[in-house]
XYZ file of C-alpha atoms in Angstrom:
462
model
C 0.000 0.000 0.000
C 1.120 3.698 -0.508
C 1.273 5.102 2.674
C -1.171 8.201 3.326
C -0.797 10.748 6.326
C -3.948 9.907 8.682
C -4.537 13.558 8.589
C -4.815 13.097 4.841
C -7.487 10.493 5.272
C -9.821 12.338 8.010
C -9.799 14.920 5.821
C -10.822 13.271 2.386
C -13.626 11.015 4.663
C -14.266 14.391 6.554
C -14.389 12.579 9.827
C -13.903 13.871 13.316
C -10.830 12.863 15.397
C -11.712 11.309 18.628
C -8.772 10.386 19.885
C -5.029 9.829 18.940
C -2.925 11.206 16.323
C -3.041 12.198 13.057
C 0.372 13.196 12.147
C 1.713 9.388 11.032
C 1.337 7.043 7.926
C -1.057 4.536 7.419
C 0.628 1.332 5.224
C -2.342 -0.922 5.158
C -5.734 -1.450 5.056
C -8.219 -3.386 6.275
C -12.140 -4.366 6.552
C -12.297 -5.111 10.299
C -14.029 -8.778 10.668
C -13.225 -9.610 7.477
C -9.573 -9.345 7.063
C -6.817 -10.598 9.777
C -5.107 -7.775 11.074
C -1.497 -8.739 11.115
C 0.123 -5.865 10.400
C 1.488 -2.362 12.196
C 0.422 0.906 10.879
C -3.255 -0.865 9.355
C -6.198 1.334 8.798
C -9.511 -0.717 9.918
C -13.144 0.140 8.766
C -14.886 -0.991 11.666
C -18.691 -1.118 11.311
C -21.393 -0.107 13.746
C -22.079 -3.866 14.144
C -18.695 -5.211 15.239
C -17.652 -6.014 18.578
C -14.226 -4.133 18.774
C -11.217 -5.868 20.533
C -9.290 -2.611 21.495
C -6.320 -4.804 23.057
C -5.340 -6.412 20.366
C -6.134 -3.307 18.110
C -3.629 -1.424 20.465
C -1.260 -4.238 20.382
C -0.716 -3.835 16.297
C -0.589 -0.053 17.372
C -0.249 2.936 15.928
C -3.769 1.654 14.085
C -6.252 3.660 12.795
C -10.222 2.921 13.334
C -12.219 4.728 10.642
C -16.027 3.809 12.433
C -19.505 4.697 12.900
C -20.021 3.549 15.885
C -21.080 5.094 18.942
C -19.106 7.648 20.418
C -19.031 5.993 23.839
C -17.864 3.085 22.358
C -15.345 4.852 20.232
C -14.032 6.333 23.617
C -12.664 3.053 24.489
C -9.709 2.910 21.966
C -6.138 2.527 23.995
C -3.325 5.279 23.650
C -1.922 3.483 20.515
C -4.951 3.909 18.784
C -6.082 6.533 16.176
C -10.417 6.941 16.199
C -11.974 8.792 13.647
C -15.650 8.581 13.560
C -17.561 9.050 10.098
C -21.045 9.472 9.659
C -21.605 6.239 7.409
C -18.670 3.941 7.176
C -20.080 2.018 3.816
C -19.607 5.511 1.928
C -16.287 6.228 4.248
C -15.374 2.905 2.483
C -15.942 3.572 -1.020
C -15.112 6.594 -1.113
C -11.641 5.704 0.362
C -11.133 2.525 -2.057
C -12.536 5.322 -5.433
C -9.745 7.503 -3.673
C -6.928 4.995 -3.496
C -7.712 3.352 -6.978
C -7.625 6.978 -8.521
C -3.913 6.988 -7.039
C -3.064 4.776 -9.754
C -3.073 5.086 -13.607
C -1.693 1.639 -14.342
C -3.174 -1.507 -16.539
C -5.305 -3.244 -14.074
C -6.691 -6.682 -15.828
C -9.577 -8.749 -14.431
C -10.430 -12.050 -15.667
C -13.462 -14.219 -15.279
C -15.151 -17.554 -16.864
C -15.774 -20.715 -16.309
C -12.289 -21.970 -16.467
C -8.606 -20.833 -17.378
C -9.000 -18.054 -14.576
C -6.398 -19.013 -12.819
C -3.764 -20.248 -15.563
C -4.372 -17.058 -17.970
C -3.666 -14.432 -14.848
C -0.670 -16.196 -13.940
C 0.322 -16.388 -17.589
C -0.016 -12.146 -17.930
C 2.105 -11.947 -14.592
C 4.603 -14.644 -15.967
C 5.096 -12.454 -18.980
C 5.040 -9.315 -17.800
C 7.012 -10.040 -14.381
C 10.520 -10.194 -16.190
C 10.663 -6.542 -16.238
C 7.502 -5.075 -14.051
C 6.357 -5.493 -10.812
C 2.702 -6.972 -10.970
C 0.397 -7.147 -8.148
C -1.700 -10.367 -8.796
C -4.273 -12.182 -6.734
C -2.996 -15.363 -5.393
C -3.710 -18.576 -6.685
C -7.009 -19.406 -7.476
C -8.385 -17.373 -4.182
C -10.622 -15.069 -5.900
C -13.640 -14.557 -3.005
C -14.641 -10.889 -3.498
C -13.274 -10.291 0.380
C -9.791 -10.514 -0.650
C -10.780 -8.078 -3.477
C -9.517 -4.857 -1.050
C -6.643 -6.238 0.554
C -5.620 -7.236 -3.244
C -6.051 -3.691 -4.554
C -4.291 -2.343 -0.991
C -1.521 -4.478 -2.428
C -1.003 -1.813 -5.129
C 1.161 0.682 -4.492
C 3.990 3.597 -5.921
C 6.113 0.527 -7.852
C 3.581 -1.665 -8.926
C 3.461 -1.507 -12.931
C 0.514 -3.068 -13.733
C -2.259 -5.521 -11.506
C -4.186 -9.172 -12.429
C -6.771 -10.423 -10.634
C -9.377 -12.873 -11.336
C -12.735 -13.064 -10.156
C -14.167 -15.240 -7.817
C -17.831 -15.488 -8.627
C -20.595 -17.711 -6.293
C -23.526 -15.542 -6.712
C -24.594 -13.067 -8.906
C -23.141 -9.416 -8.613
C -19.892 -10.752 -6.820
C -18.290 -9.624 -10.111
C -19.842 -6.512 -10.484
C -18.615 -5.527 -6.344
C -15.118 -6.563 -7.450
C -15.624 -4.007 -10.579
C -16.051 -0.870 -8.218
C -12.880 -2.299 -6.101
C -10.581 -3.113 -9.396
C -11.729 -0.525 -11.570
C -9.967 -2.912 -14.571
C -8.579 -1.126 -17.365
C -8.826 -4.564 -19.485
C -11.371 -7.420 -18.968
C -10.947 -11.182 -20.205
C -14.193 -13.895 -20.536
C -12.126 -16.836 -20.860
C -15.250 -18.921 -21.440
C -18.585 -19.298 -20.338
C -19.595 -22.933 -19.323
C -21.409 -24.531 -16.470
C -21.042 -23.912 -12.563
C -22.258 -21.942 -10.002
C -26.287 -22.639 -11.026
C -27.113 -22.849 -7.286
C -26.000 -19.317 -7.005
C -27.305 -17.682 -10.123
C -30.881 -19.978 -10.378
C -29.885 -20.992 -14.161
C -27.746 -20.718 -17.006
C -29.111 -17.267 -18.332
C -28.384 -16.203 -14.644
C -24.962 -17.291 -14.456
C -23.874 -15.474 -18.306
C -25.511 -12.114 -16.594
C -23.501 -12.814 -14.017
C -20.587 -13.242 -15.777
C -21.036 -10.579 -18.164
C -20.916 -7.952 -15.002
C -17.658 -7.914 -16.299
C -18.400 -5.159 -19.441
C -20.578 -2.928 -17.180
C -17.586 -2.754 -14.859
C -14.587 -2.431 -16.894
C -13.339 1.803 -17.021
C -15.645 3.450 -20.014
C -12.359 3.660 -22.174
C -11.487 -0.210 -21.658
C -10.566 -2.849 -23.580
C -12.864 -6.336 -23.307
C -11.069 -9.667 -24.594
C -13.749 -12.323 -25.536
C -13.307 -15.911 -27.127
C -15.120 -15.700 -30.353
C -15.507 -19.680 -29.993
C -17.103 -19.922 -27.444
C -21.184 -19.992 -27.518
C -22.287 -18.786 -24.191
C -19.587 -15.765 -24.585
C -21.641 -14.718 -27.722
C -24.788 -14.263 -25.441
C -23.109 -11.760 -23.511
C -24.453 -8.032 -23.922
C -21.946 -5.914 -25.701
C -24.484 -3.553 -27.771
C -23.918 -0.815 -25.244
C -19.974 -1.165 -23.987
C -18.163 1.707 -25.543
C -14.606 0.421 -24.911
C -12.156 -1.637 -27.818
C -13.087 -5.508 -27.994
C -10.723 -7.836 -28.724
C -11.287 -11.811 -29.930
C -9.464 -14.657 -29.396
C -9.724 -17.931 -30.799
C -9.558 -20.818 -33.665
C -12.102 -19.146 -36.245
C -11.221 -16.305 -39.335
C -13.129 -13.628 -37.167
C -10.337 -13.528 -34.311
C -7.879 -10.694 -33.573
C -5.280 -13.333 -31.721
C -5.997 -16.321 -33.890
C -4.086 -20.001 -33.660
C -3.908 -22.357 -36.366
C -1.918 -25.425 -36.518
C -2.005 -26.359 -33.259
C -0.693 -29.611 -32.004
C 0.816 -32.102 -29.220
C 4.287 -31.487 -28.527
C 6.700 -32.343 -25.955
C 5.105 -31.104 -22.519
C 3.081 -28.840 -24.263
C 1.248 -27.487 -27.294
C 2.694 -25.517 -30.766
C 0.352 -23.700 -32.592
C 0.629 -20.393 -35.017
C -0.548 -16.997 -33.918
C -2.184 -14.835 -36.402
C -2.392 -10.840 -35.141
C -1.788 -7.961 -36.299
C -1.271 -9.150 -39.773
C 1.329 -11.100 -38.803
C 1.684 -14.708 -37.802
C 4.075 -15.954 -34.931
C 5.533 -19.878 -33.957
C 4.401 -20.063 -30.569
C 4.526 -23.017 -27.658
C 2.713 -22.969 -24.513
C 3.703 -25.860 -21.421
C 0.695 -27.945 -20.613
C -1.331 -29.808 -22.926
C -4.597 -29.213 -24.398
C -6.552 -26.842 -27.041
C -8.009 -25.108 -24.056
C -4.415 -24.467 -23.194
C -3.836 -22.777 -26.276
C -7.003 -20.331 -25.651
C -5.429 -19.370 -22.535
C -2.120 -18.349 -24.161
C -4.525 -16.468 -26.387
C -6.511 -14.196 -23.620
C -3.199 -13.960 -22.181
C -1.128 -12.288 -25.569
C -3.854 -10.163 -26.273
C -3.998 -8.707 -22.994
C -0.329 -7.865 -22.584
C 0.168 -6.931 -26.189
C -3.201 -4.268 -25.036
C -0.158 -2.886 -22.301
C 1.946 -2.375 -25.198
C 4.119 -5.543 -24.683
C 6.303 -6.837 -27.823
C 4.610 -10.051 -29.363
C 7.473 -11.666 -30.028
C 9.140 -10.959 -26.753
C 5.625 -12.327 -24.658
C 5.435 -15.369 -26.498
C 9.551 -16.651 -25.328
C 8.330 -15.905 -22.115
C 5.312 -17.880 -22.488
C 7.357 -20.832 -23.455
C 8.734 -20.892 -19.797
C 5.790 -20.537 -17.779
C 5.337 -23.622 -15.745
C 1.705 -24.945 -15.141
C 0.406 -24.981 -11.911
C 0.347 -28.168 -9.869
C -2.984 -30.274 -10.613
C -4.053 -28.614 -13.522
C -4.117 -31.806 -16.336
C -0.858 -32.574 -13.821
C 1.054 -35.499 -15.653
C 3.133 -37.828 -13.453
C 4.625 -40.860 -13.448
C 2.623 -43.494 -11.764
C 3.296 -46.589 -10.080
C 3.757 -49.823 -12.548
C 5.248 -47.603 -14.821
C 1.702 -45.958 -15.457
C 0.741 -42.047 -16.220
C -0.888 -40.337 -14.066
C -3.114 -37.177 -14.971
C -3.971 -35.560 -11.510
C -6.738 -32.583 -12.277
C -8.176 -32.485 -9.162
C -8.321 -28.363 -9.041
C -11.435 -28.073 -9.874
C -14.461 -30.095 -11.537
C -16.590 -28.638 -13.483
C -18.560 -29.802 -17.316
C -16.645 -27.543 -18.915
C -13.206 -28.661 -17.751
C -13.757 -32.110 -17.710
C -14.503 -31.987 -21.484
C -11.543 -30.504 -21.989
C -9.331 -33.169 -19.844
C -11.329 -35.903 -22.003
C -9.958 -33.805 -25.229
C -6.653 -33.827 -24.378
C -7.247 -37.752 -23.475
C -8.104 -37.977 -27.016
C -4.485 -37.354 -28.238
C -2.677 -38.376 -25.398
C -4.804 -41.569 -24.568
C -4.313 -43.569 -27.822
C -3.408 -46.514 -28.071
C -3.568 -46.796 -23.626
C -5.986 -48.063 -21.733
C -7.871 -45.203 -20.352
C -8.879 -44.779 -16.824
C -10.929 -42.109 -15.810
C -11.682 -41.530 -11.846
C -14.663 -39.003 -11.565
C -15.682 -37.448 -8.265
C -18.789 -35.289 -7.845
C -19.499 -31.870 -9.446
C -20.843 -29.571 -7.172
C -22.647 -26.385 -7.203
C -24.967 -27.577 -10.127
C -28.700 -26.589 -8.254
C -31.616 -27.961 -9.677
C -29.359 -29.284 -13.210
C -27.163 -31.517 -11.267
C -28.605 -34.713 -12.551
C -28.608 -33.328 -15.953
C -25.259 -32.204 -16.368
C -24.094 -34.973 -14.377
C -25.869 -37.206 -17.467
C -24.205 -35.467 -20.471
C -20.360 -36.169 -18.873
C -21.915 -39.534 -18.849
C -22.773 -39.879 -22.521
C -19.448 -37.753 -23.368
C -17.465 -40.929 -21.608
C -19.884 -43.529 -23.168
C -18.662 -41.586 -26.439
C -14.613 -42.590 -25.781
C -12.401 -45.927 -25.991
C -12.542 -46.039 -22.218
C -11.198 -49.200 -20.437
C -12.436 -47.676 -16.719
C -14.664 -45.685 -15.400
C -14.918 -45.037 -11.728
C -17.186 -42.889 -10.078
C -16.773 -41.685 -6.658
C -19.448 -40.184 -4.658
C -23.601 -39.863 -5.016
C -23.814 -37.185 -7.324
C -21.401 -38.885 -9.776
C -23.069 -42.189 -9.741
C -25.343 -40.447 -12.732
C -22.343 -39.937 -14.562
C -21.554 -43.783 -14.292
C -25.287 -44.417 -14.885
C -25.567 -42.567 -18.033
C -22.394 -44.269 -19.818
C -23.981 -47.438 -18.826
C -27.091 -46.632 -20.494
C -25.181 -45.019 -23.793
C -23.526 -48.463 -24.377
C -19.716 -47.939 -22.888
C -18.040 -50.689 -23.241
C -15.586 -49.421 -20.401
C -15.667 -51.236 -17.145
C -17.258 -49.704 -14.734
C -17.453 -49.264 -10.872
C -19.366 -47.005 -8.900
C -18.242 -46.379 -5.019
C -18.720 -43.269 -2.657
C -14.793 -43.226 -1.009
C -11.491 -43.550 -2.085
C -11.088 -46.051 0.300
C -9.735 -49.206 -1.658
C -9.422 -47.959 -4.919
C -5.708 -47.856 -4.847
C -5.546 -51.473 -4.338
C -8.201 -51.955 -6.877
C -6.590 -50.207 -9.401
C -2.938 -51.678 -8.896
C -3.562 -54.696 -11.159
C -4.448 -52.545 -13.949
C -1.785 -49.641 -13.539
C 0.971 -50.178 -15.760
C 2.786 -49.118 -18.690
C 0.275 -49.220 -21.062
C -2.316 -47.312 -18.179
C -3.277 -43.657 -18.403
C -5.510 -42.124 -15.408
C -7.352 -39.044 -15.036
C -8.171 -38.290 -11.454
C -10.997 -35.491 -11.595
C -12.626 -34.316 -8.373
C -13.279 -31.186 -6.905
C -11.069 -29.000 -5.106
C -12.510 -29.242 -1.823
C -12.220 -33.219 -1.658
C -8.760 -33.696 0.379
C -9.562 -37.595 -0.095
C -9.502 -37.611 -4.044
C -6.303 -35.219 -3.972
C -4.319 -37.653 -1.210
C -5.719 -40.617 -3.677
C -4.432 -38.768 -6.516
C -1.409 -38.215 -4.792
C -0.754 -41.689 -3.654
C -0.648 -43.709 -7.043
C 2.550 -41.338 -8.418
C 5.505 -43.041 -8.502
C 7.379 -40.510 -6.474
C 5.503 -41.193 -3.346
């Protein structure tokens, strides 16, 4: 954070000073309740509601309490403590992160979709990193609460910002918006997820087109022209420069040519009338897309083509995303057990496709969550998508994936297939089986520590 004089601050949030002083530097900032205070000179927006623990305020001392809170109450701050009482801390808030953001006239990208979040933000910070100082959310944790101490993380030497948006219910995007203020906005993709938060499919594109609405008036949206729920998104009235990646004649950052390599994909890039060799780590067309979102948007910040894409050829892929590994009995292991979601699944059994010929496939399946009223449905159609492959096994773990199992059954696969609701004794079922002519995909959602131990367990390393 760039530190601002507490005087400073009273002053823009025209607050009264109840007690302490004013004439020291506030380096952080926090919503109190919501964020850990760990640091020494923190600002905390503590709301009328909270129950205030002065002491350990006082202990992180000087601090500064920015509050609407009783006066009384306010009174009880300890000598290390700066109060200043505002008349409504919501627009004491905003007005403060509007304030801090205008500090700043740097790119700030924001990236949202149903997958390739994660991977295309730490692609731009890859590239760009060699000579700038990014400020990036961290890993895939994306919850709109860590939205402010993300954009606190900004300050006098940061270059240029990526964050990605976490999105659970509708308008979570458009509340990171108003903290980000993005400069640039990606859609990776729109697929299927979150329908218990946003009722439907319709509800969850509106949620993920919040995106254009929030992006500064004189931004620049990058959409994948090949992807059919993107095209649904509302664009009539964004006034901004749009940008389109993808496979088809129609994109700005186009690939052609694309193909299996070692450890990773070649393709061509086609843009601005030009066409580039380029190689990304990590296999997979949805891989390539990525790599895509991720030129256009640093080429936007006025980064060299041919310079981003040798640094994209040494970014290294995250650890269980389409994770290969050596497994025991001389087998390959695939561990995706990130996330689990239609949309990515189809694109693990893709890169099966190429990878999985001539091997006997083995796909482990654990339950997709966070499908509402369509879990059945979806659940079905990963079903008939399996039923659809040379599989040799299928195993399904949990009661929402049994449909999954259920389905292929019912479509004809010839695979052979089990349906349990633990890890428990898989392993030692699937040790007869794992060898070299094995390949296994472990999908399963992020929050199941059992299917990422399992995962874990059957590479040979362990």
């Amino acid at each position: 954070m760039k530190p601002l004089q507490v005087k400073a601050v009273r002053k823009l949030l025209q607050g009264d000073l109840i007690s302490g002083s004013e004439e020291w530097y506030v380096k952080d900032a926090i919503y109190y309740n919501r964020h850990d205070l760990t640091k020494r000179h923190t600002l905390l927006f503590v709301s009328r509601s909270d129950a205030v623990n002065w002491h350990e305020i006082n202990q992180k001392g000087p601090s500064l309490v920015i509050s609407d809170q009783p006066i009384d109450e306010l009174k009880s701050a300890l000598p290390n403590t700066t109060v200043i009482k505002v008349a409504s801390l919501v627009q004491s808030y905003w007005k403060f992160i509007n304030y801090y953001r205008s500090l700043f006239t740097i790119p700030v990208v924001t990236i949202t979709g149903t997958c390739g979040k994660t991977t295309t933000k730490d692609m731009i910070k890859h590239i760009l990193s060699k000579d700038r100082t990014v400020q990036a959310s961290v890993s895939s944790k994306n919850e709109p609460r860590r939205s402010f101490p993300y954009l606190m993380g900004i300050d006098e030497k940061t270059d240029a910002a990526v964050f990605e948006h976490g999105l659970g219910n509708s308008g979570n995007i458009a509340h990171q918006c108003m903290i980000y203020q993005p400069t640039i906005g990606i859609i990776t993709n729109i697929g299927v997820h979150h329908l218990d938060g946003c009722q439907n499919l319709e509800g969850y594109i509106r949620a993920k087109s919040e995106i254009v609405d929030g992006l500064k008036e004189d931004g620049t949206l990058i959409l994948n022209a090949d992807d059919e729920n993107t095209r649904k998104v509302p664009i009539q009235s964004f006034k901004g420069k749009i940008i389109y990646f993808g496979v088809g004649m129609q994109s700005d950052f186009r690939a052609s040519t694309i193909r299996f390599v070692n450890q990773g994909m070649a393709f061509h890039l086609h843009c601005n009338k030009r066409i580039y060799r380029a190689y990304i780590p990590g296999y997979g067309e949805h891989q390539v897309y990525n790599a895509l979102a991720a030129l256009a948007a640093v080429n936007e910040m006025g980064m060299d083509i041919k310079e981003a894409i040798a640094r994209l050829a040494t970014y290294e892929n995250m650890t269980r995303h389409l994770e290969f590994s050596d497994g025991i009995g001389g087998s390959t292991i695939i561990d995706d057990t990130w996330t689990n979601n239609p949309t990515s699944i189809e694109a693990a059994l893709k890169v099966l496709d190429t990878i999985g010929k001539g091997k006997n496939v083995i796909l482990v399946l654990g339950d997709i969550n966070r499908l509402g009223n369509f879990e059945k449905k979806y659940h079905r159609e990963i079903g008939s998508l399996v039923a659809k492959r040379k599989i040799h096994t299928l195993i399904t773990i949990g009661s929402k994936a049994e449909e999954i199992a259920r389905q292929a059954i019912q479509d004809g696969s010839k695979a052979t297939i089990h349906i349990v609701q633990e890890v428990k004794g898989l392993k030692e079922m699937l040790e007869p089986v794992l060898n070299s002519d094995a390949i296994l995909l472990i999908k399963g959602p992020m929050s199941s520590r059992s299917m990422i131990e399992f995962a874990s367990s059957l590479k040979d390393n362990q």
